[in-house]
Amino acid sequence: MLLSITSAKAGLKTQVKATAFRLFSSHSPLGAKKVVADSEPVMLGRPSNNLKGGIVGLANVGKSTFFQAITQSTLGNPANYPFATIDPEESKVIVPSPRFDKLVDVYKPQKTLPATLTIFDIAGLTRGASKGEGLGNAFLSHIRAVDGLFQVVRAFDGQEIVHIEGSVDPVRDLQIISEELRFKDFEFVMKHMELVEKKARSQVKSKSVKDELATGNKVLELLDSERRVFNGEWTNNEVEIINSMALLTAKPSVYIANVSEDAYVDYVLSGYSIEGNQRLKDIQKWIDENSPGDALLPVSVSLEERLNQMETEEERLEELELLEVPSALPGAIVQLRKSLNLISYYTCGPVEVREWTIRKGVKAPGAAAVIHNDLAKTFIQAQVSKFEDVVAAEGKDTVLKAEGKVLQKGKDYVVEDGDVIYFKSGAGKR
């Protein structure tokens, strides 16, 4: 398939293979996979510990209802017509964490602060969004503002809920979303390269300019092969260039298959197997071919909505016990956080137990900066204990130190998921 976009300035269609690659002189073909030699790989996406997730999908597939359930809120407008949501709704969700709960149980602190993740409910996409159809560019700009995606796709029947495409076909819907995001990314890359080329006309092309053009052409080829930027092979330098473009297909995705309540119960009781559900098998096949490595999570949004409307947690637990299934929402939150390469470390004591969020690979001063920038600037040492050791010592510092379970770590220490840390800085111990 050839990608085609409409130029906002000229109103002309440009066929990728026929024209786009001839616009720039630093074409770099997709060849054998490059081995990244850099010791510390740069990650796709914003270099931030405060990353956000967005819920996307075609209109009327259950996005806003899923948002209400996962955030336990009454925000959003889950009406039975397309584009009921126009401006994105925002809410924070608590990240389920058995380790945090255990540390709270050990320390019994006066104050507890679990980790959270910000979730946006984004208006429904429609075929042609990249060319302005439906909510068009507004929708795509909202996706550009988040870091990872819940892609919700409808996998249940029911004539009472109108499907914008006229029938239930999750693979078709996934293909529409994929194409629209790739079309828009193609446009973003072309505009970026035009600006780079324009700046380079008045001077001798530097290596950085040539690198940007080569990377842009490599991205265009990847998009033309119907692949997502997130699934490409990139060097650190290429990742930094790609990050400057804020591309839609560079974001990790978790695929939410909105199934009926009966289908969800069958899925759980069969040992979380999709073999008995042809639609789920088709969705998984599409993911394996088009977004390899990304997770598929079947969720009954109607069940989660019903649970969310119950007045007490006891009622919800009783209903789940009756059905012999757990809620799918905690796993969805954890999976999106994992896809964003986010991990946790803890600060603990009788006054407060808190879970802090950082990106995987962050060193001790960077982790300290999440608490306060001054801690990074005046960093002296990180005193690190492992979660299991803290629990075994019942949180007693004297026991941990006597057993050699408090490790003294410097600026080069890469914080690990589950570390319990005390930072020493020029301003004192935190």
Short mmCIF file of C-alpha atoms in Angstrom, two decimals:
data_model
loop_
_atom_site.label_atom_id
_atom_site.label_comp_id
_atom_site.label_asym_id
_atom_site.label_seq_id
_atom_site.Cartn_x
_atom_site.Cartn_y
_atom_site.Cartn_z
CA MET A 1 0.00 0.00 0.00
CA LEU A 2 1.24 3.50 -0.83
CA LEU A 3 0.73 6.22 1.72
CA SER A 4 -0.81 9.39 0.34
CA ILE A 5 -1.40 12.69 2.07
CA THR A 6 -2.88 15.98 1.01
CA SER A 7 -0.62 18.99 1.27
CA ALA A 8 -2.30 21.76 3.25
CA LYS A 9 -0.50 24.38 1.15
CA ALA A 10 -0.76 23.03 -2.37
CA GLY A 11 -3.74 20.68 -2.10
CA LEU A 12 -1.76 18.07 -4.01
CA LYS A 13 -1.46 14.37 -3.31
CA THR A 14 2.05 13.05 -2.98
CA GLN A 15 2.72 9.36 -3.48
CA VAL A 16 5.49 8.26 -1.14
CA LYS A 17 7.36 5.91 -3.43
CA ALA A 18 6.94 8.07 -6.49
CA THR A 19 8.01 11.44 -5.14
CA ALA A 20 8.71 11.86 -1.45
CA PHE A 21 12.13 10.24 -1.30
CA ARG A 22 13.42 12.39 -4.18
CA LEU A 23 12.81 15.61 -2.24
CA PHE A 24 15.87 15.11 -0.07
CA SER A 25 19.44 14.38 -0.99
CA SER A 26 20.49 12.36 2.06
CA HIS A 27 18.40 9.26 1.44
CA SER A 28 19.36 6.33 3.66
CA PRO A 29 17.67 3.04 2.71
CA LEU A 30 16.35 0.57 5.22
CA GLY A 31 18.89 -2.19 5.25
CA ALA A 32 20.19 -4.66 7.77
CA LYS A 33 19.43 -3.96 11.41
CA LYS A 34 21.93 -1.65 13.04
CA VAL A 35 23.48 -2.67 16.30
CA VAL A 36 23.37 0.18 18.78
CA ALA A 37 26.87 0.46 20.19
CA ASP A 38 26.04 3.14 22.73
CA SER A 39 26.40 1.92 26.30
CA GLU A 40 23.22 3.68 27.46
CA PRO A 41 20.42 3.40 24.89
CA VAL A 42 18.24 6.48 24.47
CA MET A 43 14.52 5.71 24.72
CA LEU A 44 11.84 6.83 22.32
CA GLY A 45 9.62 9.50 23.85
CA ARG A 46 10.00 12.40 26.24
CA PRO A 47 12.91 12.13 28.70
CA SER A 48 10.53 12.59 31.61
CA ASN A 49 9.40 10.69 34.68
CA ASN A 50 5.94 12.28 34.44
CA LEU A 51 4.54 10.45 31.42
CA LYS A 52 0.88 10.32 30.37
CA GLY A 53 -1.40 7.74 28.76
CA GLY A 54 -4.20 8.40 26.29
CA ILE A 55 -7.25 6.31 25.41
CA VAL A 56 -7.83 6.21 21.65
CA GLY A 57 -9.96 4.33 19.15
CA LEU A 58 -12.73 4.80 16.65
CA ALA A 59 -15.88 6.61 17.75
CA ASN A 60 -18.35 4.59 19.85
CA VAL A 61 -16.16 1.66 20.85
CA GLY A 62 -16.34 2.24 24.63
CA LYS A 63 -13.42 4.64 25.21
CA SER A 64 -15.18 7.09 27.53
CA THR A 65 -16.86 4.30 29.48
CA PHE A 66 -13.47 2.61 29.84
CA PHE A 67 -12.02 5.95 31.00
CA GLN A 68 -14.74 6.38 33.61
CA ALA A 69 -14.20 2.85 34.89
CA ILE A 70 -10.40 2.95 35.02
CA THR A 71 -10.38 6.35 36.75
CA GLN A 72 -13.46 5.58 38.89
CA SER A 73 -14.84 8.93 37.83
CA THR A 74 -17.94 10.38 36.21
CA LEU A 75 -15.96 12.46 33.73
CA GLY A 76 -16.40 11.98 30.01
CA ASN A 77 -19.58 11.71 28.02
CA PRO A 78 -20.20 8.11 26.93
CA ALA A 79 -23.21 8.84 24.74
CA ASN A 80 -24.36 6.52 21.98
CA TYR A 81 -23.34 8.71 19.07
CA PRO A 82 -20.02 9.58 17.39
CA PHE A 83 -17.82 12.34 18.82
CA ALA A 84 -19.65 12.59 22.15
CA THR A 85 -16.23 13.50 23.57
CA ILE A 86 -14.64 16.56 21.96
CA ASP A 87 -12.07 17.94 24.39
CA PRO A 88 -9.94 15.32 26.18
CA GLU A 89 -10.82 14.54 29.79
CA GLU A 90 -8.00 14.00 32.28
CA SER A 91 -7.72 12.07 35.51
CA LYS A 92 -5.06 10.37 37.63
CA VAL A 93 -5.24 6.69 38.48
CA ILE A 94 -3.46 4.94 41.34
CA VAL A 95 -0.97 2.37 40.11
CA PRO A 96 -1.74 -1.01 41.71
CA SER A 97 1.32 -2.02 43.73
CA PRO A 98 1.46 -5.03 46.09
CA ARG A 99 4.95 -3.90 47.14
CA PHE A 100 3.67 -0.48 48.19
CA ASP A 101 0.83 -2.09 50.12
CA LYS A 102 3.31 -4.39 51.91
CA LEU A 103 5.60 -1.49 52.85
CA VAL A 104 2.61 0.40 54.26
CA ASP A 105 1.78 -2.69 56.30
CA VAL A 106 5.39 -2.89 57.56
CA TYR A 107 5.87 0.77 58.50
CA LYS A 108 2.27 1.73 59.36
CA PRO A 109 3.06 5.36 58.50
CA GLN A 110 1.06 8.47 59.24
CA LYS A 111 0.87 9.27 55.53
CA THR A 112 0.83 7.14 52.36
CA LEU A 113 1.42 8.34 48.79
CA PRO A 114 1.06 5.68 46.06
CA ALA A 115 2.25 6.15 42.48
CA THR A 116 -0.20 7.59 39.97
CA LEU A 117 -0.53 7.70 36.20
CA THR A 118 -2.33 10.47 34.29
CA ILE A 119 -4.88 9.19 31.77
CA PHE A 120 -6.62 11.19 29.01
CA ASP A 121 -9.86 10.24 27.27
CA ILE A 122 -9.33 11.40 23.68
CA ALA A 123 -12.14 12.00 21.20
CA GLY A 124 -12.95 9.21 18.76
CA LEU A 125 -11.01 8.84 15.54
CA THR A 126 -12.66 8.37 12.17
CA ARG A 127 -11.46 7.29 8.74
CA GLY A 128 -9.81 10.30 7.10
CA ALA A 129 -8.82 12.02 10.36
CA SER A 130 -5.35 12.71 8.95
CA LYS A 131 -7.05 14.79 6.23
CA GLY A 132 -9.35 16.64 8.60
CA GLU A 133 -12.36 14.30 8.68
CA GLY A 134 -14.34 14.11 11.94
CA LEU A 135 -12.42 15.99 14.61
CA GLY A 136 -9.34 15.55 12.43
CA ASN A 137 -6.26 17.48 13.44
CA ALA A 138 -7.60 18.28 16.93
CA PHE A 139 -7.85 14.56 17.63
CA LEU A 140 -4.35 13.90 16.33
CA SER A 141 -2.85 16.79 18.30
CA HIS A 142 -4.36 15.31 21.48
CA ILE A 143 -2.62 12.01 20.74
CA ARG A 144 0.63 13.88 20.16
CA ALA A 145 0.40 15.31 23.70
CA VAL A 146 0.43 11.90 25.45
CA ASP A 147 3.25 9.37 25.78
CA GLY A 148 1.56 5.96 25.53
CA LEU A 149 -1.75 4.70 24.19
CA PHE A 150 -4.60 2.46 25.23
CA GLN A 151 -6.01 1.53 21.82
CA VAL A 152 -9.60 0.43 22.44
CA VAL A 153 -11.23 -1.72 19.78
CA ARG A 154 -14.76 -3.11 19.80
CA ALA A 155 -15.04 -6.91 19.85
CA PHE A 156 -18.67 -7.42 20.90
CA ASP A 157 -22.01 -7.48 19.08
CA GLY A 158 -24.99 -5.33 19.97
CA GLN A 159 -27.22 -3.31 17.67
CA GLU A 160 -28.14 -0.87 20.44
CA ILE A 161 -24.65 0.69 20.14
CA VAL A 162 -23.99 2.25 16.76
CA HIS A 163 -20.65 1.47 15.10
CA ILE A 164 -19.38 4.33 12.97
CA GLU A 165 -18.25 1.90 10.22
CA GLY A 166 -21.62 0.10 10.20
CA SER A 167 -20.40 -3.29 11.40
CA VAL A 168 -18.21 -4.93 14.05
CA ASP A 169 -14.78 -5.76 12.61
CA PRO A 170 -11.91 -5.13 15.07
CA VAL A 171 -9.14 -5.87 12.57
CA ARG A 172 -10.56 -3.35 10.11
CA ASP A 173 -10.79 -0.80 12.94
CA LEU A 174 -7.19 -1.42 13.98
CA GLN A 175 -6.08 -0.97 10.40
CA ILE A 176 -7.95 2.34 10.12
CA ILE A 177 -6.31 3.68 13.28
CA SER A 178 -2.88 2.45 12.18
CA GLU A 179 -3.18 4.04 8.75
CA GLU A 180 -4.41 7.39 10.05
CA LEU A 181 -1.54 7.64 12.53
CA ARG A 182 1.00 6.66 9.88
CA PHE A 183 -0.46 9.15 7.38
CA LYS A 184 -0.12 11.94 9.91
CA ASP A 185 3.40 10.89 10.89
CA PHE A 186 4.37 10.97 7.24
CA GLU A 187 3.15 14.56 7.10
CA PHE A 188 5.03 15.46 10.30
CA VAL A 189 8.28 13.98 8.99
CA MET A 190 7.96 15.72 5.62
CA LYS A 191 7.42 19.10 7.29
CA HIS A 192 10.35 18.51 9.64
CA MET A 193 12.67 17.62 6.76
CA GLU A 194 11.55 20.61 4.71
CA LEU A 195 12.52 22.90 7.61
CA VAL A 196 15.89 21.17 7.99
CA GLU A 197 16.53 21.44 4.24
CA LYS A 198 15.53 25.09 4.22
CA LYS A 199 17.95 25.94 7.03
CA ALA A 200 20.73 24.06 5.27
CA ARG A 201 20.41 25.91 1.94
CA SER A 202 22.30 28.96 3.18
CA GLN A 203 25.25 27.00 4.54
CA VAL A 204 27.35 23.91 3.97
CA LYS A 205 25.42 20.88 5.16
CA SER A 206 26.75 19.82 8.53
CA LYS A 207 26.83 16.24 9.74
CA SER A 208 23.82 16.93 12.00
CA VAL A 209 21.76 18.13 9.02
CA LYS A 210 22.73 15.08 6.98
CA ASP A 211 21.86 12.84 9.94
CA GLU A 212 18.43 14.45 10.27
CA LEU A 213 17.67 14.00 6.58
CA ALA A 214 18.92 10.41 6.57
CA THR A 215 16.87 9.57 9.66
CA GLY A 216 13.79 11.24 8.18
CA ASN A 217 14.08 9.19 5.01
CA LYS A 218 14.53 6.02 7.05
CA VAL A 219 11.35 6.84 8.99
CA LEU A 220 9.45 7.49 5.74
CA GLU A 221 10.50 4.09 4.40
CA LEU A 222 9.41 2.41 7.61
CA LEU A 223 5.99 4.09 7.46
CA ASP A 224 5.65 3.13 3.79
CA SER A 225 6.25 -0.50 4.74
CA GLU A 226 3.19 -0.19 7.05
CA ARG A 227 5.25 -0.40 10.21
CA ARG A 228 5.22 1.78 13.32
CA VAL A 229 8.22 3.89 14.30
CA PHE A 230 8.07 2.28 17.76
CA ASN A 231 8.88 -1.09 16.20
CA GLY A 232 11.88 0.11 14.18
CA GLU A 233 15.58 -0.40 14.92
CA TRP A 234 17.25 2.91 15.80
CA THR A 235 20.60 4.19 17.00
CA ASN A 236 20.77 6.66 19.88
CA ASN A 237 21.35 9.55 17.46
CA GLU A 238 18.32 8.51 15.37
CA VAL A 239 16.14 8.22 18.48
CA GLU A 240 17.04 11.77 19.53
CA ILE A 241 16.08 13.05 16.07
CA ILE A 242 12.83 11.07 16.09
CA ASN A 243 11.97 12.36 19.56
CA SER A 244 12.21 15.93 18.27
CA MET A 245 9.36 15.15 15.82
CA ALA A 246 6.91 13.80 18.47
CA LEU A 247 5.61 11.12 16.12
CA LEU A 248 2.32 9.33 16.81
CA THR A 249 3.53 5.84 15.85
CA ALA A 250 6.59 6.19 18.11
CA LYS A 251 4.36 5.77 21.17
CA PRO A 252 3.98 2.38 22.88
CA SER A 253 0.49 0.89 22.78
CA VAL A 254 -1.59 -1.47 24.87
CA TYR A 255 -4.50 -2.91 22.91
CA ILE A 256 -7.80 -3.14 24.78
CA ALA A 257 -10.31 -5.53 23.20
CA ASN A 258 -13.73 -4.47 24.47
CA VAL A 259 -15.55 -7.80 24.77
CA SER A 260 -18.92 -8.78 26.20
CA GLU A 261 -19.20 -9.75 29.85
CA ASP A 262 -19.77 -13.41 28.95
CA ALA A 263 -16.73 -13.41 26.64
CA TYR A 264 -14.55 -11.90 29.38
CA VAL A 265 -15.69 -14.49 31.93
CA ASP A 266 -15.00 -17.28 29.43
CA TYR A 267 -11.55 -15.83 28.74
CA VAL A 268 -10.62 -15.76 32.44
CA LEU A 269 -12.10 -19.16 33.31
CA SER A 270 -10.28 -20.75 30.36
CA GLY A 271 -6.96 -19.73 31.93
CA TYR A 272 -6.71 -16.41 30.07
CA SER A 273 -6.73 -18.17 26.71
CA ILE A 274 -7.98 -16.46 23.54
CA GLU A 275 -8.36 -19.76 21.66
CA GLY A 276 -12.12 -19.86 22.13
CA ASN A 277 -12.72 -16.37 20.74
CA GLN A 278 -12.09 -15.85 17.03
CA ARG A 279 -12.15 -12.06 17.25
CA LEU A 280 -9.46 -12.08 19.92
CA LYS A 281 -7.37 -14.46 17.82
CA ASP A 282 -7.74 -12.14 14.83
CA ILE A 283 -6.73 -9.13 16.91
CA GLN A 284 -3.69 -10.94 18.32
CA LYS A 285 -2.64 -11.95 14.80
CA TRP A 286 -2.91 -8.33 13.66
CA ILE A 287 -0.79 -7.14 16.63
CA ASP A 288 1.85 -9.80 15.98
CA GLU A 289 2.12 -8.65 12.35
CA ASN A 290 1.79 -4.88 12.81
CA SER A 291 2.76 -4.04 16.39
CA PRO A 292 4.90 -6.97 17.62
CA GLY A 293 5.54 -7.14 21.32
CA ASP A 294 2.62 -4.95 22.35
CA ALA A 295 0.09 -6.39 24.78
CA LEU A 296 -3.53 -7.41 24.09
CA LEU A 297 -5.87 -7.18 27.09
CA PRO A 298 -9.49 -8.34 26.77
CA VAL A 299 -11.71 -6.12 28.93
CA SER A 300 -15.47 -6.14 29.39
CA VAL A 301 -16.10 -2.41 29.56
CA SER A 302 -19.79 -3.06 30.31
CA LEU A 303 -18.80 -5.17 33.36
CA GLU A 304 -16.32 -2.54 34.55
CA GLU A 305 -18.98 0.16 34.12
CA ARG A 306 -21.43 -1.88 36.19
CA LEU A 307 -18.83 -2.35 38.92
CA ASN A 308 -17.97 1.36 38.86
CA GLN A 309 -21.61 2.25 39.45
CA MET A 310 -21.79 0.17 42.64
CA GLU A 311 -21.70 2.23 45.82
CA THR A 312 -19.15 0.27 47.84
CA GLU A 313 -15.98 -1.72 47.30
CA GLU A 314 -17.61 -4.62 49.14
CA GLU A 315 -20.37 -4.79 46.53
CA ARG A 316 -17.81 -4.82 43.71
CA LEU A 317 -15.79 -7.59 45.34
CA GLU A 318 -18.90 -9.68 45.93
CA GLU A 319 -19.91 -9.38 42.28
CA LEU A 320 -16.44 -10.37 41.06
CA GLU A 321 -16.39 -13.30 43.46
CA LEU A 322 -19.77 -14.41 42.14
CA LEU A 323 -18.46 -14.30 38.56
CA GLU A 324 -15.13 -15.88 39.62
CA VAL A 325 -13.12 -13.25 37.75
CA PRO A 326 -10.95 -10.25 38.72
CA SER A 327 -11.33 -6.75 37.34
CA ALA A 328 -9.19 -6.26 34.24
CA LEU A 329 -8.40 -2.64 35.05
CA PRO A 330 -5.44 -3.02 37.48
CA GLY A 331 -3.61 -5.12 34.91
CA ALA A 332 -4.31 -2.54 32.20
CA ILE A 333 -2.80 0.27 34.28
CA VAL A 334 0.29 -1.78 35.13
CA GLN A 335 0.75 -2.84 31.50
CA LEU A 336 0.63 0.71 30.13
CA ARG A 337 3.07 1.88 32.78
CA LYS A 338 5.38 -1.00 31.88
CA SER A 339 5.18 -0.13 28.18
CA LEU A 340 6.32 3.41 29.06
CA ASN A 341 9.43 1.94 30.74
CA LEU A 342 8.37 3.35 34.09
CA ILE A 343 9.53 1.74 37.33
CA SER A 344 9.24 2.56 41.04
CA TYR A 345 11.45 3.20 44.00
CA TYR A 346 10.30 3.87 47.57
CA THR A 347 11.08 6.17 50.46
CA CYS A 348 9.88 4.71 53.73
CA GLY A 349 9.59 5.59 57.40
CA PRO A 350 7.08 5.92 60.23
CA VAL A 351 5.98 9.34 58.97
CA GLU A 352 5.52 8.53 55.27
CA VAL A 353 5.72 5.69 52.76
CA ARG A 354 5.84 6.95 49.19
CA GLU A 355 6.21 5.32 45.78
CA TRP A 356 8.16 7.41 43.25
CA THR A 357 7.99 6.93 39.49
CA ILE A 358 11.07 7.07 37.27
CA ARG A 359 12.01 5.81 33.82
CA LYS A 360 13.99 2.62 33.61
CA GLY A 361 17.72 3.32 33.41
CA VAL A 362 17.69 6.49 35.53
CA LYS A 363 20.75 6.95 37.75
CA ALA A 364 20.61 7.86 41.43
CA PRO A 365 20.87 11.67 41.04
CA GLY A 366 18.07 11.62 38.45
CA ALA A 367 15.90 9.59 40.81
CA ALA A 368 16.64 12.05 43.61
CA ALA A 369 15.56 14.91 41.34
CA VAL A 370 12.05 13.47 41.25
CA ILE A 371 11.81 14.32 44.96
CA HIS A 372 13.47 17.72 44.55
CA ASN A 373 15.92 19.20 42.05
CA ASP A 374 18.20 20.32 44.86
CA LEU A 375 18.76 16.70 45.88
CA ALA A 376 20.26 16.01 42.46
CA LYS A 377 22.41 19.14 42.50
CA THR A 378 23.86 18.42 45.96
CA PHE A 379 23.78 14.61 45.69
CA ILE A 380 26.32 12.80 47.86
CA GLN A 381 25.11 9.21 48.19
CA ALA A 382 22.14 6.87 47.85
CA GLN A 383 21.61 4.35 50.64
CA VAL A 384 19.83 1.48 48.90
CA SER A 385 18.05 -1.54 50.31
CA LYS A 386 16.10 -4.15 48.36
CA PHE A 387 12.36 -4.49 48.94
CA GLU A 388 12.61 -8.12 50.08
CA ASP A 389 15.33 -7.28 52.62
CA VAL A 390 13.29 -4.38 54.04
CA VAL A 391 10.25 -6.61 54.50
CA ALA A 392 12.33 -9.38 56.09
CA ALA A 393 13.85 -6.85 58.52
CA GLU A 394 10.38 -5.49 59.28
CA GLY A 395 11.62 -2.05 58.26
CA LYS A 396 14.20 -1.81 61.04
CA ASP A 397 17.29 0.16 59.97
CA THR A 398 19.43 -1.43 62.69
CA VAL A 399 18.69 -4.93 61.37
CA LEU A 400 19.33 -3.92 57.75
CA LYS A 401 22.66 -2.33 58.62
CA ALA A 402 23.75 -5.21 60.85
CA GLU A 403 23.07 -7.68 58.04
CA GLY A 404 24.84 -5.53 55.45
CA LYS A 405 21.64 -4.88 53.54
CA VAL A 406 22.14 -1.12 53.21
CA LEU A 407 24.28 -0.49 50.13
CA GLN A 408 26.18 2.79 49.65
CA LYS A 409 25.74 3.86 46.01
CA GLY A 410 27.18 6.81 44.11
CA LYS A 411 26.20 8.91 41.10
CA ASP A 412 26.64 6.08 38.58
CA TYR A 413 24.19 3.72 40.30
CA VAL A 414 21.25 2.81 38.05
CA VAL A 415 18.17 2.59 40.24
CA GLU A 416 16.36 -0.76 40.08
CA ASP A 417 12.64 -1.38 40.25
CA GLY A 418 11.60 -1.85 43.87
CA ASP A 419 14.60 -0.19 45.52
CA VAL A 420 14.03 1.43 48.91
CA ILE A 421 16.28 4.50 49.01
CA TYR A 422 17.48 7.21 51.39
CA PHE A 423 19.35 10.03 49.67
CA LYS A 424 22.20 11.95 51.25
CA SER A 425 22.85 15.40 49.86
CA GLY A 426 24.70 18.54 50.76
CA ALA A 427 21.46 19.76 52.31
CA GLY A 428 21.16 16.70 54.54
CA LYS A 429 19.54 13.26 54.42
CA ARG A 430 16.22 12.72 52.68
#
